Amino acid sequence: MEKKNLDWANIGFGYHETDKRFVSNYKDGVWDEGALTADANIVINECAGVLQYAQTCFEGMKAYTTEDGHIVTFRPDLNAQRMEDSCKRLEMPVFPKDRFVQAVADVVAANEAYVPPYGSGATLYIRPYMFGSSSVIGVKPAEEYQFRIFTTPVGPYFKGGAKPLTIKVSDFDRAAPHGTGHIKAGLNYAMSLHAIITAHEEGYDENMYLDPGTRSKVEETGGANFLFVTKDNKVVTPKSGSILPSITRRSLMTVAKDYLGLEVEEREVLLEEVKDFAECGLCGTAAVISPVGKVVDHGKEIVFPSGMNEMGPITKKLYDTLTGIQMGRLEAPEGWIHVIK
Ligand code: PLP
Ligand code: COI
């Protein structure tokens, strides 16, 4: 298979249309068998549930070319499960998990020419999503839905790659107590747009959102969970009912414990204790692990000992081990790697 002639090393994190996407429609209580299509556009009624009441959720995952030339995805069953959780919370029909995993494999295989080569620094980002497609004007769930998966080749989410980020403690909330912060609803991201534009205008790379109930605990950023490392090398991640259960973060906690022999803790993390950590990073499919150098809380700067020039040593080990597993350089735990070709 001849690869597309793209500038893989400088591709950035953007949308680049690829050849095929998967589409399945839900009508009269059942999903049709679905198909791959070349048409990247969607035509829906002006009153569709997604347009009026934001009835939509999505997933994010990646396909990797391994060192020995296979194309693989990472724990797609967990994305399928999380999408099920999102759909249930938004009163949307569940796309069966086994069909989700198969459709991801089919779309990736159909866009093989766009899967970046091993060692290029790029990957194929996969975006499954679902939306209410039939008309609703009273506030209620739609009756018809569309489930789609497209792919786009991507580079690093944050410009500058591994350069430590500067994070602002935000005055905005991204989720409400008992709301939808724990699922991947489009509305959570709409909530974060003004906050991220404001942060960027002020020179920050990202926001640290606090718990919406008390605003005293660390939650997450607009698109990644936090990981901290204590001065005695314990890996700590915030526990909260209003953050997205990141698959990368859950995997990194296993990697820290089982591959690196580190102690791990998932617990509430107070904003007050952030100054005591040795390292900080953002983790997610898009972010992988992006190091944080500085957190700014209303003018008060917390600079981590790992500094503004490079990843902290534990963060680096976590990064190397996780990407080693994803790219086939290290043996993966049972069931983590799904080989497509
Ligand atoms: N938190 C938010 C708000 C996200 O959008 C994402 C991205 O999916 C994550 C965390 C990281 O989750 P995952 O590691 O499953 O990609
Ligand atoms: C991901 O990491 O897959 C995300 O969804 C984060 C962001 C690009 C929305």
GROMACS .gro file of C-alpha atoms in nm, residues 13 15 18 21-22 56-63 79 82-83 100 104 107-108 124-130 147-152 154 157 184 186 189 223 285-286:
model
   41
   13PHE     CA    1  -0.334   1.859   1.492
   15TYR     CA    2  -0.859   1.799   1.002
   18THR     CA    3  -0.931   1.108   0.416
   21ARG     CA    4  -1.575   0.715   0.663
   22PHE     CA    5  -1.824   0.477   0.825
   56THR     CA    6  -2.426   1.453   2.032
   57CYS     CA    7  -2.129   1.268   2.177
   58PHE     CA    8  -1.800   1.147   2.039
   59GLU     CA    9  -1.485   0.946   2.099
   60GLY     CA   10  -1.119   0.998   2.018
   61MET     CA   11  -0.865   0.728   1.949
   62LYS     CA   12  -0.562   0.666   1.727
   63ALA     CA   13  -0.420   0.410   1.485
   79ASN     CA   14  -1.375   0.373   2.370
   82ARG     CA   15  -1.729   0.498   2.708
   83MET     CA   16  -1.941   0.585   2.406
  100PHE     CA   17  -1.802  -0.017   1.708
  104VAL     CA   18  -1.311   0.139   1.362
  107VAL     CA   19  -1.240   0.269   0.851
  108VAL     CA   20  -0.872   0.252   0.941
  124LEU     CA   21  -0.410   0.853   1.243
  125TYR     CA   22  -0.667   1.013   1.471
  126ILE     CA   23  -1.003   0.833   1.470
  127ARG     CA   24  -1.321   1.020   1.556
  128PRO     CA   25  -1.635   0.811   1.620
  129TYR     CA   26  -1.941   1.026   1.690
  130MET     CA   27  -2.318   1.012   1.707
  147PHE     CA   28  -2.325   0.710   1.400
  148ARG     CA   29  -2.015   0.796   1.200
  149ILE     CA   30  -1.641   0.744   1.217
  150PHE     CA   31  -1.390   0.953   1.025
  151THR     CA   32  -1.012   0.960   1.040
  152THR     CA   33  -0.753   1.232   0.999
  154VAL     CA   34  -0.241   1.424   1.310
  157TYR     CA   35  -0.186   1.834   1.993
  184LYS     CA   36  -1.779   1.277   2.613
  186GLY     CA   37  -2.010   1.775   2.264
  189TYR     CA   38  -1.649   2.117   2.473
  223GLY     CA   39  -0.914   1.785   2.654
  285THR     CA   40  -0.529   1.042   2.321
  286ALA     CA   41  -0.451   1.374   2.155
   0.00000   0.00000   0.00000
